[in-house]
Coordinates of C-alpha atoms (C1' of nucleotides) in Angstrom, one line a residue:
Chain A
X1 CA 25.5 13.5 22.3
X2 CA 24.4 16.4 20.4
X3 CA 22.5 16.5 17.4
X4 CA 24.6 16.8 14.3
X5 CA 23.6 18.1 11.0
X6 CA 24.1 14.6 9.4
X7 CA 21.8 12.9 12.3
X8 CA 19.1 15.5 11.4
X9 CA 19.8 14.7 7.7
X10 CA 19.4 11.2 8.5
X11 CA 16.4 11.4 10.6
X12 CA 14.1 13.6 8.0
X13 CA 14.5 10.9 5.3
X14 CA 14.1 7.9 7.8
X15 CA 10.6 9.9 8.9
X16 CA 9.7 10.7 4.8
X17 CA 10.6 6.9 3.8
X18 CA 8.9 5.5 6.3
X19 CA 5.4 7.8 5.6
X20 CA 6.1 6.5 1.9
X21 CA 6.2 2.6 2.8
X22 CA 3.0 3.6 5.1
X23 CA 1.0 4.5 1.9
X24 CA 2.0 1.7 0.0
X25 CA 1.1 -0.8 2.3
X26 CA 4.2 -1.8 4.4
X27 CA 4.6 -1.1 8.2
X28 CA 6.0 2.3 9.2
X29 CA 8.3 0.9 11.7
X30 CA 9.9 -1.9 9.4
X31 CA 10.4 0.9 6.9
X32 CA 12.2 3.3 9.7
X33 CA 14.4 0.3 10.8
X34 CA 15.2 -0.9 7.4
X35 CA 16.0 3.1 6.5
X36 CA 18.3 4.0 9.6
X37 CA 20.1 0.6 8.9
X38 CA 20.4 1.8 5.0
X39 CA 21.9 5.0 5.9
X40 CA 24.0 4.1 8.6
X41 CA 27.4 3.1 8.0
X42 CA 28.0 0.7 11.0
X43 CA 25.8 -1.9 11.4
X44 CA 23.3 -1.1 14.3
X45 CA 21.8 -3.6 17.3
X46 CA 18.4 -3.4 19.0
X47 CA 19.4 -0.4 21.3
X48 CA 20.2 1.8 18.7
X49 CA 17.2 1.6 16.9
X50 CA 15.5 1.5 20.0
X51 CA 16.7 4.8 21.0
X52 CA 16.8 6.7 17.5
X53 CA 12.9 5.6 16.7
X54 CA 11.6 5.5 20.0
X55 CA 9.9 2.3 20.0
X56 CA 9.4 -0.7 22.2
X57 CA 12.2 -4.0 22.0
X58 CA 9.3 -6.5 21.0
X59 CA 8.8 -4.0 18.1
X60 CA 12.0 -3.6 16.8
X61 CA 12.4 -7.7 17.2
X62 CA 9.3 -8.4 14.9
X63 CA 10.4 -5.7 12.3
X64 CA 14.2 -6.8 12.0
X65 CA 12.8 -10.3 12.3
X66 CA 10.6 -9.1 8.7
X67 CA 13.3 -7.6 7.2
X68 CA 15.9 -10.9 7.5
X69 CA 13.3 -13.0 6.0
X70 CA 12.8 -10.4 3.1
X71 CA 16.1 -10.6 2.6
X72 CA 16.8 -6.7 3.0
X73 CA 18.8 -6.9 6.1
X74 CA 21.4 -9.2 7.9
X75 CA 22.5 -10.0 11.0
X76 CA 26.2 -9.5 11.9
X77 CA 28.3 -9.7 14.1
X78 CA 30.9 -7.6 16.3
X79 CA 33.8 -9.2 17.9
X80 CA 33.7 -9.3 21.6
X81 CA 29.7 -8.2 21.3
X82 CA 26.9 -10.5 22.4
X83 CA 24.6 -8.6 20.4
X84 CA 23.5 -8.8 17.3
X85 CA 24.3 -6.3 15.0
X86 CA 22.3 -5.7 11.9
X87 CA 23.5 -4.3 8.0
X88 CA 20.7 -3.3 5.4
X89 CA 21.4 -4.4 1.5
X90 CA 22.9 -1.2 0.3
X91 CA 22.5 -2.1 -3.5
X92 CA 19.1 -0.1 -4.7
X93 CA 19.3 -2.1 -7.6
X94 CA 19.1 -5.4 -5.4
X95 CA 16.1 -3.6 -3.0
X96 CA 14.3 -3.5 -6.2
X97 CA 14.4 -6.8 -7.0
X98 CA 14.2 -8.3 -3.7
X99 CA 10.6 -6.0 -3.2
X100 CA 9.6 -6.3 -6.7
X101 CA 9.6 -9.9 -6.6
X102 CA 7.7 -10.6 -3.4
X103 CA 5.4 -8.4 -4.0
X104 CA 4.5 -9.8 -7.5
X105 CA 4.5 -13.2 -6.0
X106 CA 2.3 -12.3 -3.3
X107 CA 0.0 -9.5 -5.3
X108 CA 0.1 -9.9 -9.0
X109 CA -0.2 -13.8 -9.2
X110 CA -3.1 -14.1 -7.2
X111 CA -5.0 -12.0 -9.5
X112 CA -3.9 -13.2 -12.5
X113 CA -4.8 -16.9 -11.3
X114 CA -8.2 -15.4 -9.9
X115 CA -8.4 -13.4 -14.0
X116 CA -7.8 -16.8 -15.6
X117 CA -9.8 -18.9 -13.5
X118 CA -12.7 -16.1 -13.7
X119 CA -12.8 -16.6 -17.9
X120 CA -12.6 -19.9 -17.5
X121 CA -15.9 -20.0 -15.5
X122 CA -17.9 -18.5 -18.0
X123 CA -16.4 -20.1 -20.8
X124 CA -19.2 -22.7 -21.5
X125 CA -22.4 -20.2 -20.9
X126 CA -20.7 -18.1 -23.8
X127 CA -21.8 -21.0 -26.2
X128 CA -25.2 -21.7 -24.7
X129 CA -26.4 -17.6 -23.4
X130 CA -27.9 -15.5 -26.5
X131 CA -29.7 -12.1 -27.1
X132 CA -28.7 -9.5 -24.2
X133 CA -27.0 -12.1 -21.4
X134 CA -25.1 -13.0 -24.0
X135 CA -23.5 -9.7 -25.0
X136 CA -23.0 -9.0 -21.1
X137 CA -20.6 -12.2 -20.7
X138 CA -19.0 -11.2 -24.0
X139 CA -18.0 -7.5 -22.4
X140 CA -17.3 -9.3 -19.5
X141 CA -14.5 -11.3 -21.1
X142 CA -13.0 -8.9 -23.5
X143 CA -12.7 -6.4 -19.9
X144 CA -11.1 -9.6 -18.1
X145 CA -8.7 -10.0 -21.1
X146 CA -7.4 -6.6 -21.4
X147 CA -6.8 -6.8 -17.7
X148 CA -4.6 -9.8 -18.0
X149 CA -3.0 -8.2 -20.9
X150 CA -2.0 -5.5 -18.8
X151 CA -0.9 -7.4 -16.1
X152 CA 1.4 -9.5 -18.2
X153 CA 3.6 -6.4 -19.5
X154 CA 3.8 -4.8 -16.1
X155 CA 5.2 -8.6 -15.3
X156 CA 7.2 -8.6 -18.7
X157 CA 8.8 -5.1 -17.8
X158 CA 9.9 -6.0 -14.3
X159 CA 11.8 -9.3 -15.6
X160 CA 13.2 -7.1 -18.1
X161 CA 14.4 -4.5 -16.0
X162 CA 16.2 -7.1 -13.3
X163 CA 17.3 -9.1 -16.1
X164 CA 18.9 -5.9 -17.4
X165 CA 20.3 -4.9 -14.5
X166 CA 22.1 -2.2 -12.6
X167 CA 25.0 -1.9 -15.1
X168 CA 23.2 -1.1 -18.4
X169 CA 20.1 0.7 -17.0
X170 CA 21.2 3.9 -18.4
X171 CA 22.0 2.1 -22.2
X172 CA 18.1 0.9 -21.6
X173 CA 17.3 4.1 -21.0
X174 CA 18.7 5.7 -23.4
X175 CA 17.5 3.2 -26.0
X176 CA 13.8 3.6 -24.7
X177 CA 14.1 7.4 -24.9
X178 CA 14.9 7.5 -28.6
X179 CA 11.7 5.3 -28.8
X180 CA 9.4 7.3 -27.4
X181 CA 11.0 10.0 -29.5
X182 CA 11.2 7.6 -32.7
X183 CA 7.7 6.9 -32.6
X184 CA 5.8 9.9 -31.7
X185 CA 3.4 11.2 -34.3
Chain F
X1 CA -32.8 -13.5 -8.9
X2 CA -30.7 -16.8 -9.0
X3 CA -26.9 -16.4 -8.8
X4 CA -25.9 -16.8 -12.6
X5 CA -22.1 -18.3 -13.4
X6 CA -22.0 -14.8 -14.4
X7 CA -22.4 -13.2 -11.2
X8 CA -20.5 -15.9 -9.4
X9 CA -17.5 -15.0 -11.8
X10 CA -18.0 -10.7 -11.7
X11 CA -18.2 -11.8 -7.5
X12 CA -14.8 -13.3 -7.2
X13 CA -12.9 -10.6 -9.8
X14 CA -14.3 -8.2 -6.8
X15 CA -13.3 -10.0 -3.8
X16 CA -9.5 -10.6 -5.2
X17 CA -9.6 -6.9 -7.0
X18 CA -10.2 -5.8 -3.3
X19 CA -7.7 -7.9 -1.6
X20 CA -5.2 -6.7 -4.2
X21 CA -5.9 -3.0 -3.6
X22 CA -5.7 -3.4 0.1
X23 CA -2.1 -4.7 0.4
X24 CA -1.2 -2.0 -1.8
X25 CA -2.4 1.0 0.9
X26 CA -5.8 1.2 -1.0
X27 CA -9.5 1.1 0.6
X28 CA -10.9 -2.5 0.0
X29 CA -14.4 -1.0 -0.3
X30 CA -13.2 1.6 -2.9
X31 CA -11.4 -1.1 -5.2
X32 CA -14.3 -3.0 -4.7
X33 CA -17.0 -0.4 -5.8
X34 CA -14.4 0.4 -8.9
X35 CA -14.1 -3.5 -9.9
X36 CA -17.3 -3.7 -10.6
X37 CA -18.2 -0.7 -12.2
X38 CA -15.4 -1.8 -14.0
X39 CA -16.7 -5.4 -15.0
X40 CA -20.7 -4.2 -15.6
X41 CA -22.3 -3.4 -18.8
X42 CA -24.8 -1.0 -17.5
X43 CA -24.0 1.2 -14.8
X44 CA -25.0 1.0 -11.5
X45 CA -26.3 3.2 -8.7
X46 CA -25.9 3.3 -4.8
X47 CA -28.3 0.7 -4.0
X48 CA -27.0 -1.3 -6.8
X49 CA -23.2 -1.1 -5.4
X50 CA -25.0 -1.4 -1.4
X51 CA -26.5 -4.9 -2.0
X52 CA -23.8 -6.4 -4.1
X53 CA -21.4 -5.6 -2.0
X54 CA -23.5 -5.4 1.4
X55 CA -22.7 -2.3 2.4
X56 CA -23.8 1.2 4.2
X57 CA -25.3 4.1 1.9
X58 CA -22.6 6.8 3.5
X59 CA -19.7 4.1 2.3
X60 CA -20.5 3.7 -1.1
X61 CA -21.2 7.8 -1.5
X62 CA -18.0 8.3 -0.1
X63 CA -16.2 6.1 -1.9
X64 CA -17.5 6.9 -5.4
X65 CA -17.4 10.7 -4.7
X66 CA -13.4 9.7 -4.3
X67 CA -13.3 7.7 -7.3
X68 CA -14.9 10.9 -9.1
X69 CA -12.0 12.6 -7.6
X70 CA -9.4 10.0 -9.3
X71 CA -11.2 10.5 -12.9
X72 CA -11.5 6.3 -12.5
X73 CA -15.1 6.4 -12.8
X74 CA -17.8 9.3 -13.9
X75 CA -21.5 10.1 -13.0
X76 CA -23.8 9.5 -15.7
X77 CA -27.9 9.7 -16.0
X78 CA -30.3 7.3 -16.9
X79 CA -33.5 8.9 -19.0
X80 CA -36.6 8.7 -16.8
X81 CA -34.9 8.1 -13.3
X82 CA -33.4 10.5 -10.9
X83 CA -31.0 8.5 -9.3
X84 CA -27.0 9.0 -10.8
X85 CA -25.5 6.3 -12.2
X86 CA -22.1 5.3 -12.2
X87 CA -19.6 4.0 -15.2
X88 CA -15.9 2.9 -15.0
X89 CA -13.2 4.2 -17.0
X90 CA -12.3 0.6 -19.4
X91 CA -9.7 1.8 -20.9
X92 CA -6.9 -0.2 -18.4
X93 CA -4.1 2.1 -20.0
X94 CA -5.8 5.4 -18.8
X95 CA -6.6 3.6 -15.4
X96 CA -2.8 2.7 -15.3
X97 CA -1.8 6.6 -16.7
X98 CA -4.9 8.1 -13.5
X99 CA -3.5 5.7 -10.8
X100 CA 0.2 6.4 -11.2
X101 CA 0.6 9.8 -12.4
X102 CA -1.4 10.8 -8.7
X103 CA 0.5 7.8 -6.7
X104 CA 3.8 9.3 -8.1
X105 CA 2.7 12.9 -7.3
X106 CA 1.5 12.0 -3.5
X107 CA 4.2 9.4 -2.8
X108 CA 7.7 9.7 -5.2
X109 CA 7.9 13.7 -5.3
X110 CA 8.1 14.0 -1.6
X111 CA 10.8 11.3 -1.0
X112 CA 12.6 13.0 -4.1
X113 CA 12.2 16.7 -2.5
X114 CA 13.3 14.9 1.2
X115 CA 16.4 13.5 -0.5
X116 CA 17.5 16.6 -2.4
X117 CA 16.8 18.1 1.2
X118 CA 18.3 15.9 2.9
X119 CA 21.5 16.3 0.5
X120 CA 21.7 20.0 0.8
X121 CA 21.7 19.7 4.6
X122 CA 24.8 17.8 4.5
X123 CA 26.7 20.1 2.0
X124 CA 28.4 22.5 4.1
X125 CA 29.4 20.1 6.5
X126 CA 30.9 18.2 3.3
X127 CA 34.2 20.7 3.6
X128 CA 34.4 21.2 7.7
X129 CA 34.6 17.7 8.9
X130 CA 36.9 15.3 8.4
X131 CA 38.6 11.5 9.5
X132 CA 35.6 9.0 10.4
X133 CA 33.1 11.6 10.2
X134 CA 33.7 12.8 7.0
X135 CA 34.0 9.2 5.8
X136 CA 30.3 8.9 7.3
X137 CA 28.8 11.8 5.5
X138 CA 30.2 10.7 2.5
X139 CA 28.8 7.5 2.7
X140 CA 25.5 8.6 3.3
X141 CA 25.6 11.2 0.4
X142 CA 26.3 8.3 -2.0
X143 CA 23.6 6.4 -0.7
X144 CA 20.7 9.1 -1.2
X145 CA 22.9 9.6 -4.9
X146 CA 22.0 6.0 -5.9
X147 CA 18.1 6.3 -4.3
X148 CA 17.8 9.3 -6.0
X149 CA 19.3 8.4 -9.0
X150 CA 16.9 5.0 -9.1
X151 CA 13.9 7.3 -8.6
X152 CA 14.5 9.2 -11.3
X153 CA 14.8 6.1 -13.3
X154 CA 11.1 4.7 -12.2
X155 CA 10.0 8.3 -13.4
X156 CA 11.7 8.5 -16.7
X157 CA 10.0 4.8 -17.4
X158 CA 6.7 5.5 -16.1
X159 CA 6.7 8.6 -17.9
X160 CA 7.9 6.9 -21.4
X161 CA 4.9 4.5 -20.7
X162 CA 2.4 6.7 -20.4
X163 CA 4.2 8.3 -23.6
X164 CA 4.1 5.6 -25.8
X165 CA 0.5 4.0 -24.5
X166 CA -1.5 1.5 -25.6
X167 CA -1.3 1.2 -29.6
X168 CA 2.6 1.0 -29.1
X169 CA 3.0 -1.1 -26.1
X170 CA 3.6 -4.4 -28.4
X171 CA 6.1 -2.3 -30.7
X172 CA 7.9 -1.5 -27.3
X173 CA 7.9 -4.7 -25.9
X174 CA 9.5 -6.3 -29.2
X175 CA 12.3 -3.4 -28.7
X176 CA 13.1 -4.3 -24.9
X177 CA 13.1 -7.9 -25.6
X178 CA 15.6 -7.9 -28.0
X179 CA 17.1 -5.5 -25.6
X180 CA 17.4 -7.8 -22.7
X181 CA 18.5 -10.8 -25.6
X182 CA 21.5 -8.6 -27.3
X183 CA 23.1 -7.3 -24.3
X184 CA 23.1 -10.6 -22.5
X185 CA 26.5 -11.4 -21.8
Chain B
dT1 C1' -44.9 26.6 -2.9
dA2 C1' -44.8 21.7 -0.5
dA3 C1' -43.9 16.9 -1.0
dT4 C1' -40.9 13.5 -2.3
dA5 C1' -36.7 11.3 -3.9
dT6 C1' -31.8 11.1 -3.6
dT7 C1' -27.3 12.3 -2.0
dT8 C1' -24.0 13.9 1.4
dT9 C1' -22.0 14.5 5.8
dC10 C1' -20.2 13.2 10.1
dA11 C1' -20.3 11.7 15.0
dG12 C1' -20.0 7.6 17.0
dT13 C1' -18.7 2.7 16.5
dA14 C1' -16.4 -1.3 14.9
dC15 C1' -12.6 -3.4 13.3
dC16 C1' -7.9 -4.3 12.2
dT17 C1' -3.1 -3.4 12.5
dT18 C1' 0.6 -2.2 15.1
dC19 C1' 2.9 -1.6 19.5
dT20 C1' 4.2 -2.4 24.3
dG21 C1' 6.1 -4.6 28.1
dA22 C1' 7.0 -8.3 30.7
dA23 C1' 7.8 -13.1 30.9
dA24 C1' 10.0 -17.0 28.8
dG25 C1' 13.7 -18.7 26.1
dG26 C1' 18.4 -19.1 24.7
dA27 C1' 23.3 -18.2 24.5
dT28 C1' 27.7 -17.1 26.6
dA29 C1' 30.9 -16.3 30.5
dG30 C1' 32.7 -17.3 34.8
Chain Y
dC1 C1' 26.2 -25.1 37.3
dT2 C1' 24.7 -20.2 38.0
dA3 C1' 24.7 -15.6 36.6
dT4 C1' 24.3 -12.4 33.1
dC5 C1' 23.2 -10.7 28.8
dC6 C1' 20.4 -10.6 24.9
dT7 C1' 16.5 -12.0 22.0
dT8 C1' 11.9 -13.6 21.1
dT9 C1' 7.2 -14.2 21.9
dC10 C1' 2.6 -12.9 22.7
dA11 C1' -1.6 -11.2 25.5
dG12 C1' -3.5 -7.1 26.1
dA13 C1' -3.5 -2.0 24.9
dA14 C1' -3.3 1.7 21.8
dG15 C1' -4.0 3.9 17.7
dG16 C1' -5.7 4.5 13.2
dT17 C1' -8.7 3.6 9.3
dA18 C1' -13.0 2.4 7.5
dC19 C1' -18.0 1.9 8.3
dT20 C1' -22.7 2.7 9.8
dG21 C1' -26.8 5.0 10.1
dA22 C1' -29.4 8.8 10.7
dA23 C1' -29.9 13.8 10.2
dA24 C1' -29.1 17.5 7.0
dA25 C1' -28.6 19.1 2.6
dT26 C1' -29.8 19.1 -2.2
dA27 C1' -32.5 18.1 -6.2
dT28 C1' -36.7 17.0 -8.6
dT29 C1' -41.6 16.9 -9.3
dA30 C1' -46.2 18.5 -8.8

DNA sequence: TAATATTTTCAGTACCTTCTGAAAGGATAG
DNA sequence: CTATCCTTTCAGAAGGTACTGAAAATATTA
């Protein structure tokens, strides 16, 4: 089969999404596999993927494997087919949440347990340290607040935005626009 | 020196600031050199950063010459000594503006500029083909719409963000609360 | 100027993640 | 049941990133 203008289409953002996922953490491959199955529009099996990334079964297996549990693919099925056929979540809105919520789980918690559990260590020496250790632990915990301060609007805004939605993103918008506007100096 | 609850507490910040950074596609050691520059009162030097963090002399110089580079910390010079010092940026708004005004310029401008590639690709073909394969291409154009259309979105917000900064945050927050309340079905 | 202190660079090494390929496991058909 | 087709697993290999340590470069002092 020749290549067609819409296969090379497809295949320069499958190669730019998957560089993107590489810097931010998540495995080259998963992010080809879970790109070829988002722009296809029949589901694909192992072979295909196979084929169109050049990479080994056990590979592909492990990624799509990933993917299921992340809940950004599923399996389907094709009538008189043994295989297994596979369909990516086409709703960016639902990608969003699905990533945004894992990741938070798995990256954003953690620190803000470790931030709390940090000020509550020096809690007591903040009554008994004076003179210059003293000022030290008081930076100290003003820098460990802010932090957490931080860390709970980035958490605030993501609730708000799934919360919000796909439907009335662009009403959000537009009301956040005419705040930034509103409220410049 | 005796490990103070001080230190023990500035220790574990580090090691969780570092595992944080490293799932998200950043160095470990780099996070770790930033974290605490970011949670000291004084500034610190190379051997300061190599024994706290037991490291080689070529890694930390490395490192900070790349934090230099990200304008998240900056040299400075202690009176009477000729080694450079080093001091964190503690303002966590600027270190949020620094971190994702270059993240979005090294890792959301090129999927954007793939998918408005990608789009034009598909164009001519657009009017030529037609039954299934049309219905393909068309499918695949509304899916990099909708990417594209999301990524735009995380741009406009990030950029309001930075817009509105710190003294307004709280204001904004109020605003996207009662957002989220009044159009709740 | 030379002597000394400090930083930078980078070739080689270590480490960690991802990938391969083949064997084992499992499902379906005959 | 056996044969066939397909998927999963995982030990070992490959590949890529980060680190070390020492030599070179640079800066400071005398």
């Amino acid at each position: 089969m020749e290549n067609s203008v819409l296969q090379q289409s497809q295949a320069l953002f499958v190669r730019r999404w998957g560089e993107m996922a590489a810097s931010w953490g998540i495995s080259r491959t998963m992010a080809e596999i879970h790109a070829l199955l988002f722009v296809s529009l029949q589901p694909l099996c192992t072979d295909d993927l196979m084929e169109q990334l050049q990479v080994s079964r056990g590979n592909v297996s492990t990624n799509l494997r990933q993917l299921v549990t992340w809940g950004l693919i599923q399996r389907v099925h094709q009538r008189g087919d043994r295989k297994e056929y596979f369909v990516a979540e086409t709703d960016v809105w639902e990608m969003f949440e699905i990533i945004t919520r894992e990741r938070r789980r798995r990256e954003i918690e953690p620190i803000i347990e470790t931030i709390d559990k940090c000020s509550e260590m020096i809690l007591p020496t903040l009554t008994s340290a004076d003179g210059p250790e003293r000022d030290e632990i008081v930076l100290y915990q003003q820098r460990l607040d802010e932090m957490r301060e931080f860390l709970n609007l980035v958490n605030s805004l993501f609730n708000l935005l799934i919360k919000v939605g796909k439907p009335r993103v662009a009403v959000l918008m537009k009301t956040l626009t005419n705040f930034g506007l509103a409220t410049r100096e």
